[in-house]
CSV table of C-alpha atoms in Angstrom, one decimal:
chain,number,residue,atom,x,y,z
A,1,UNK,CA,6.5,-22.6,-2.9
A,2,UNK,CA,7.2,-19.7,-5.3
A,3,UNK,CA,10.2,-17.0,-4.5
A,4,UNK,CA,8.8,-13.5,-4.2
A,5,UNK,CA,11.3,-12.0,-2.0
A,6,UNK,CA,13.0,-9.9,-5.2
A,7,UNK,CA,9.7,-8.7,-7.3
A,8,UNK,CA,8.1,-6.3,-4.2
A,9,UNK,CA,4.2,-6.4,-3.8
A,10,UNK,CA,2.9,-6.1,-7.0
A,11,UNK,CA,5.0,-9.5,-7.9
A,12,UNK,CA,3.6,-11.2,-5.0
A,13,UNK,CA,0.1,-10.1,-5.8
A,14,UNK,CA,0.1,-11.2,-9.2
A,15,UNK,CA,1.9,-14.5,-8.2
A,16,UNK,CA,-0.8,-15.2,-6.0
A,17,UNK,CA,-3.4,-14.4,-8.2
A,18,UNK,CA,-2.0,-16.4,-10.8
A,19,UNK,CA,-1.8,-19.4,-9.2
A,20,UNK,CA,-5.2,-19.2,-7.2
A,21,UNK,CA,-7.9,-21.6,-7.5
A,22,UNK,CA,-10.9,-19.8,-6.3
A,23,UNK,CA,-13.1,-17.1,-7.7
A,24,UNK,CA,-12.7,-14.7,-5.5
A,25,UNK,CA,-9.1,-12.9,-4.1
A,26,UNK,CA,-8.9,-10.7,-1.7
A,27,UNK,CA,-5.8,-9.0,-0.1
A,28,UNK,CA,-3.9,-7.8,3.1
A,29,UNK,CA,-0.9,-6.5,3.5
A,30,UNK,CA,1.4,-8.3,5.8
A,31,UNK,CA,1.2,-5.6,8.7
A,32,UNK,CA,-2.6,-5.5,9.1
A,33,UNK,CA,-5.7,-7.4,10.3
A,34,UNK,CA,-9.0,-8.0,9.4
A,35,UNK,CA,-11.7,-9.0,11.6
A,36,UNK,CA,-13.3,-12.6,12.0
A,37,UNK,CA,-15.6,-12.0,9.7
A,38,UNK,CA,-14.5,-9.8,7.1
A,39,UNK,CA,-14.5,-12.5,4.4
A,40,UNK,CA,-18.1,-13.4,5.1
A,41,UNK,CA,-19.0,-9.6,5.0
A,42,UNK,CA,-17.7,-9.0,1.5
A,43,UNK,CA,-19.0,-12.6,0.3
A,44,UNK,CA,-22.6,-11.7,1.3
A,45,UNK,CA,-22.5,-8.7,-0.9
A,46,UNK,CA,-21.1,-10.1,-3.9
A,47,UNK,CA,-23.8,-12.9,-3.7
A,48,UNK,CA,-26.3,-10.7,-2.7
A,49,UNK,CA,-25.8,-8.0,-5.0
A,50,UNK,CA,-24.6,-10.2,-8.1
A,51,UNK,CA,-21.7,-7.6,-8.1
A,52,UNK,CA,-17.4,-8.4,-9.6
A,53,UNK,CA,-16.3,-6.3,-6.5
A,54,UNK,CA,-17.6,-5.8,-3.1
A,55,UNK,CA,-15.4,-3.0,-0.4
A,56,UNK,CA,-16.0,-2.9,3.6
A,57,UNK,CA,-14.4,0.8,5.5
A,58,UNK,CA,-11.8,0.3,7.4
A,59,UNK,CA,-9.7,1.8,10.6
A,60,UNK,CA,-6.5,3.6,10.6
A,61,UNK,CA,-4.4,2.3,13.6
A,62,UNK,CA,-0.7,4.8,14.5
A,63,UNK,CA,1.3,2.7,16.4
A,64,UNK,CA,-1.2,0.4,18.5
A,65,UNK,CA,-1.8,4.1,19.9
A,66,UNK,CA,-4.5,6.0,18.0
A,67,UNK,CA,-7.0,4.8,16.0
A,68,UNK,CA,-9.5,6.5,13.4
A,69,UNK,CA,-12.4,4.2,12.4
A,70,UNK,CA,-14.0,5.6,9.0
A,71,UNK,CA,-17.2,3.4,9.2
A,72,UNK,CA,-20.2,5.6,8.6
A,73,UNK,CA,-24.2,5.4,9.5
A,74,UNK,CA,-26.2,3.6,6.5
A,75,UNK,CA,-26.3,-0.2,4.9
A,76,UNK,CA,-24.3,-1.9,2.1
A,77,UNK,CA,-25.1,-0.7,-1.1
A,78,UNK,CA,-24.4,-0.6,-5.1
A,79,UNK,CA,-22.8,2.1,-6.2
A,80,UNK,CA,-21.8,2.9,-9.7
A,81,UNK,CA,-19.1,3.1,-11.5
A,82,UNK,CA,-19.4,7.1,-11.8
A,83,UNK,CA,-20.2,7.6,-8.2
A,84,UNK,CA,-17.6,5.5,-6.6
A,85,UNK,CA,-14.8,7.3,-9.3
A,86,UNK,CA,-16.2,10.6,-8.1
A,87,UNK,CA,-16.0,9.6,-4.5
A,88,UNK,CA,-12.5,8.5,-4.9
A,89,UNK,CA,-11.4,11.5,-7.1
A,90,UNK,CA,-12.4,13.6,-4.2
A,91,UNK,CA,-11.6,11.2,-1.7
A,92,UNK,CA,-14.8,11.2,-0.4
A,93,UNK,CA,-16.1,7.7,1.7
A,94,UNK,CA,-14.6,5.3,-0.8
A,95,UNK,CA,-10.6,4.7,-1.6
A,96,UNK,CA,-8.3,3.0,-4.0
A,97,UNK,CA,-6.7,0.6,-1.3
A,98,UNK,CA,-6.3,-3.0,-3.3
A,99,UNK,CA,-7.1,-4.1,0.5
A,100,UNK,CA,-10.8,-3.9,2.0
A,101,UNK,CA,-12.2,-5.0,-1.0
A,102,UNK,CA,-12.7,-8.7,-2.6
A,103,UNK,CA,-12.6,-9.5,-6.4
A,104,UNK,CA,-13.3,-11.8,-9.0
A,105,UNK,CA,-10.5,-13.7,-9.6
A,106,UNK,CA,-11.2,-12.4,-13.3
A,107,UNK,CA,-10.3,-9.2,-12.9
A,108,UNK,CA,-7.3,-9.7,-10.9
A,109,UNK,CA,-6.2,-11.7,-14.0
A,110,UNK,CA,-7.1,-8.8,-16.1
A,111,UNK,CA,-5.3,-6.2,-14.8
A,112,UNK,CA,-2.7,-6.8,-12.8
A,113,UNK,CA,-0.7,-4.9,-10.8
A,114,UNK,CA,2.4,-3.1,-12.1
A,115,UNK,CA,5.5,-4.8,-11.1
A,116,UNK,CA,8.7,-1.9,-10.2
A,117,UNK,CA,6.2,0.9,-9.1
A,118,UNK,CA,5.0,2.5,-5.9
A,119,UNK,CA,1.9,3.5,-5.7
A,120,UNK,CA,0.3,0.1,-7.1
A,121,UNK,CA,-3.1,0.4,-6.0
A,122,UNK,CA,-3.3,3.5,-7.9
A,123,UNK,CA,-2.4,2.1,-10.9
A,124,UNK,CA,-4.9,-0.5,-11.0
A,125,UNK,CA,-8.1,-0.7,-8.6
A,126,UNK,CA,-9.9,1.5,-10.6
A,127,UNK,CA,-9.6,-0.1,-13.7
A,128,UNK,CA,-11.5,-3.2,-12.1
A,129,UNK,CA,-14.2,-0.9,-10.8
A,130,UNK,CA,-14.6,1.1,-14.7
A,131,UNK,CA,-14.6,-3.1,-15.8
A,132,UNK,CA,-17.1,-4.2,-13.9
A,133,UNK,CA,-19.5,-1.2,-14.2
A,134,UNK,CA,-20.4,-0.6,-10.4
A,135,UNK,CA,-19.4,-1.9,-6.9
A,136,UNK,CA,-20.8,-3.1,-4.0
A,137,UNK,CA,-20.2,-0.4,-1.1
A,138,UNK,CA,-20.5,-1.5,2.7
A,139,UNK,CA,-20.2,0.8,5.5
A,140,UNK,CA,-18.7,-1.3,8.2
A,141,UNK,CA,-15.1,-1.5,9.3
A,142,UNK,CA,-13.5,-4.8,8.7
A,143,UNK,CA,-10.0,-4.2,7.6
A,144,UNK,CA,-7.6,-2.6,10.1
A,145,UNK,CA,-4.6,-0.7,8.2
A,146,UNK,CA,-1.8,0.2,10.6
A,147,UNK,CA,1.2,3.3,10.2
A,148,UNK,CA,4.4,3.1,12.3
A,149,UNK,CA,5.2,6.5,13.5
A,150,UNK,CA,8.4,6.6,12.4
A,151,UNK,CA,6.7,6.1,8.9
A,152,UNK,CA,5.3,9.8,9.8
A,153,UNK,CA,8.2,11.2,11.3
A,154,UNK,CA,10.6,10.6,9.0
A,155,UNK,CA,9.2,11.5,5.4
A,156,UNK,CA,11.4,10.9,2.9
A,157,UNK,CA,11.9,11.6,-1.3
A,158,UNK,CA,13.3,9.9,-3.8
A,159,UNK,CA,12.4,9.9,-8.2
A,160,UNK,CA,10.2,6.8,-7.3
A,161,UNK,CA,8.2,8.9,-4.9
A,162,UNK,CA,6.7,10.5,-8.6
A,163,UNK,CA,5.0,6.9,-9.2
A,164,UNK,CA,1.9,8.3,-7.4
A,165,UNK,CA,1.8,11.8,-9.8
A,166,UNK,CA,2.5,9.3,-12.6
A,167,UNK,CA,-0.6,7.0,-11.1
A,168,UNK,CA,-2.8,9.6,-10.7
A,169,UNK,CA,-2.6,10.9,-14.1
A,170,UNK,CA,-3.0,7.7,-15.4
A,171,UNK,CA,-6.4,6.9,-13.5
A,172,UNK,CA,-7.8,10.6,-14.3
A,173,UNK,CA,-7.0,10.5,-17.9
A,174,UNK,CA,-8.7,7.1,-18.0
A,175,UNK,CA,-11.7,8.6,-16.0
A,176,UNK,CA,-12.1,11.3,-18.4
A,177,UNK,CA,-12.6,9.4,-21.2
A,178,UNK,CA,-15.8,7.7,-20.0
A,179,UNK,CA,-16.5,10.6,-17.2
A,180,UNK,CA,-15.7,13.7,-18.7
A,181,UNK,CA,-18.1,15.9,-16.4
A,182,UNK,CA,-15.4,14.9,-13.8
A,183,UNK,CA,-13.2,17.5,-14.6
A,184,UNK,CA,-13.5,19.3,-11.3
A,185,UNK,CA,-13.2,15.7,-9.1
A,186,UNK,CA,-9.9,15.0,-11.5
A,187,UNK,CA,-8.2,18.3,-10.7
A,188,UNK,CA,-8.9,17.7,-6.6
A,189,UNK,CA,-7.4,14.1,-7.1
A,190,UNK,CA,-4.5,15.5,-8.8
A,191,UNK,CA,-3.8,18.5,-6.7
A,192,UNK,CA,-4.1,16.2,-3.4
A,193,UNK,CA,-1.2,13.6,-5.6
A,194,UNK,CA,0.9,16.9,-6.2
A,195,UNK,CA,0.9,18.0,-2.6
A,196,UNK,CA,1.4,14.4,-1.2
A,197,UNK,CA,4.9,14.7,-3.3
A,198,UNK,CA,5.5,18.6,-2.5
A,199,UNK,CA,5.5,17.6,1.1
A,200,UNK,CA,7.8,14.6,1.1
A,201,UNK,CA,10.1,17.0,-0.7
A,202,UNK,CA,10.1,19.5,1.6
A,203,UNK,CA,10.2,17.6,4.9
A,204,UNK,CA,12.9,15.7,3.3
A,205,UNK,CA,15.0,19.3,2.9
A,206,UNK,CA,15.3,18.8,-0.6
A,207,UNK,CA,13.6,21.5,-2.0
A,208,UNK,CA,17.3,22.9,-3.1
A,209,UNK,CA,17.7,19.5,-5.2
A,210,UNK,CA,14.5,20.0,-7.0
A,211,UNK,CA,13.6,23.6,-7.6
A,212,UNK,CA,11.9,23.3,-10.8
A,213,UNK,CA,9.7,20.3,-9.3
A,214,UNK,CA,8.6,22.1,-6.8
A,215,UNK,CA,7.7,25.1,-8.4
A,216,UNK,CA,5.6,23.7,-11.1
A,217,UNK,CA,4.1,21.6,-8.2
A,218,UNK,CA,3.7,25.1,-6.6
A,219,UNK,CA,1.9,26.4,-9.5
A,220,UNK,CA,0.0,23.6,-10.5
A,221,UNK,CA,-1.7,23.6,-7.0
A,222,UNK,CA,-2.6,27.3,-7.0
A,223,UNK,CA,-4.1,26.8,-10.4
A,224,UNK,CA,-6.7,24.4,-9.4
A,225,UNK,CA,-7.8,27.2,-6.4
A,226,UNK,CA,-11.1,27.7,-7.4
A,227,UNK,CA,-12.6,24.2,-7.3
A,228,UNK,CA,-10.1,23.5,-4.2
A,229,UNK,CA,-11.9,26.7,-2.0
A,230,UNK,CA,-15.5,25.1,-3.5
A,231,UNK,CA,-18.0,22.5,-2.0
A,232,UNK,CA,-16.7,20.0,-4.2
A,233,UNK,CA,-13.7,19.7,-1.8
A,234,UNK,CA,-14.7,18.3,1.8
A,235,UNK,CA,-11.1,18.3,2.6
A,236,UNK,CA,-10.0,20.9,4.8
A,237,UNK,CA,-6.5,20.3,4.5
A,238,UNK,CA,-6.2,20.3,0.9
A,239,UNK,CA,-7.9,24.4,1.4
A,240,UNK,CA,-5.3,25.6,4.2
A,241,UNK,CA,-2.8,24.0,1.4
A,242,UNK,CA,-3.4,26.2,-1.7
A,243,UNK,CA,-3.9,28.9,1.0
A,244,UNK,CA,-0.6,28.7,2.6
A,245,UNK,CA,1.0,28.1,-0.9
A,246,UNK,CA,-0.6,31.0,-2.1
A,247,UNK,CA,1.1,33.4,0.4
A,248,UNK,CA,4.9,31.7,-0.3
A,249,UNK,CA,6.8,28.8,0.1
A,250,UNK,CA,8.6,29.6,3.0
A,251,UNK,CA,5.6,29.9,5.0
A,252,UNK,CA,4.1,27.4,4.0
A,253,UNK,CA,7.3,25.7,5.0
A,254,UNK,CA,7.4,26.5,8.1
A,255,UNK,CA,3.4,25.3,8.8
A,256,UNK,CA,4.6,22.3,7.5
A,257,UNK,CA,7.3,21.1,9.5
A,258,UNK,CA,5.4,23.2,12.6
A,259,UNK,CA,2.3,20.7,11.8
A,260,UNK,CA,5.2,17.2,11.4
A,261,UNK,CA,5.9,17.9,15.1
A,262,UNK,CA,2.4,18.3,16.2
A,263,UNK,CA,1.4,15.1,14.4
A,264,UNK,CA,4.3,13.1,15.6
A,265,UNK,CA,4.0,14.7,19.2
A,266,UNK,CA,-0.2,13.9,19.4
A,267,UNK,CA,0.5,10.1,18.2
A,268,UNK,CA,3.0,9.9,21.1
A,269,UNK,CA,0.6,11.0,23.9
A,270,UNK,CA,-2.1,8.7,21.9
């Protein structure tokens, strides 16, 4: 048996790649399920499509309560490099989740995942995907990835919370340098990581604490206004954001707290 219970996720992860004997690893976090034969799906499309990586959709369960299944119409299929980075940039139909997808064990061994930092997946799934040139895509739901409410309800910040800004300029710099037409995708992906930390820092009442922070995240959201009002973006929320930021902070303040209650009183009532 190996001791993992100081080293956090990204230890365990690395642990058990290391001292795997297959070719293929795939993971699951200890709160979630997959269904009987989510293996076998991702299997058949790595043999089937010769491919390093294969990914299945998955559902969102709150609380055994409410649950959001994000399998669409269509079949498995390959998908570039490019066009899975542009879908996850814009967090369109694809996502950087280390779960839902199966690897070769090579990759795993490649680039493992960073030990001490939140936001692991982040860090590293796309750097297997830019590796092995394209992925297999399927469109069923297999993996089941479950919130507690009070994981909603009670948002919190702390320095660490800036691994994901951290992350996300990582991957986008990265993504530049062999995509550099996505430019518009990058500044989505980084304007949805900017308000993901805004928020915690609000709805933690700590906006007195970090003023600066969240102005320049303030500023840095409004600046990328253009291509967040454009078709690039398919996410709604991400436009009533720079909207409501663009009319004040306190405003926007108040929406989000106001839409906090709403969430937490609609996953109650299930």
């Amino acid at each position: 048996m190996y001791d993992v219970s100081n080293g956090g996720l990204s230890s365990a992860r690395n642990i058990g790649v290391k001292h795997s004997h297959g070719d293929l690893i795939t993971f699951v976090d200890s709160d979630d399920y997959i269904d009987e034969d989510y293996v076998a799906y991702l299997v058949e499309m790595i043999l089937n499509f010769d491919v390093d990586i294969a990914s299945c959709q998955h559902r969102i369960l709150l609380d055994e309560n409410k649950c959001t299944d994000l399998q669409f119409n269509g079949k498995p299929e390959v998908w570039s490099s490019h066009r899975w980075l542009k879908g996850v940039l814009a967090r369109n139909t694809v996502d950087l989740s280390a779960w839902g997808k199966i690897y070769k064990r090579s990759l795993c061994l490649k680039f493992p995942f960073p030990t001490g930092k939140l936001y692991e997946d982040t860090f590293t799934t796309y750097k297997d995907v830019l590796e092995a040139g394209c992925i297999a895509v399927g469109n069923e739901s297999k993996y089941t990835y479950k919130i507690r409410l009070n994981s909603i309800s009670r948002s919190s910040f702390s320095k660490s919370s800036l691994d994901l800004i951290k992350a996300t300029e990582k991957m986008t710099v990265d993504t530049l340098r062999v995509f550099p037409d996505l430019k518009p995708e990058v500044r989505l992906r980084r304007s949805w990581a900017y308000t993901s930390v805004l928020n915690a820092i609000l709805t933690s009442n700590k906006e007195n604490e970090y003023t600066q922070l969240v102005d320049d995240l303030r500023v840095n959201i409004i600046h990328s206004r253009p291509v967040i009002l454009s078709r690039k973006n398919i996410d709604r929320r991400l436009k009533l954001v720079v909207l409501a930021l663009s009319a004040g902070l306190r405003p926007y303040i108040l929406l989000l707290k106001l839409k906090a209650r709403l969430d937490t009183v609609n996953a109650l009532r299930g």
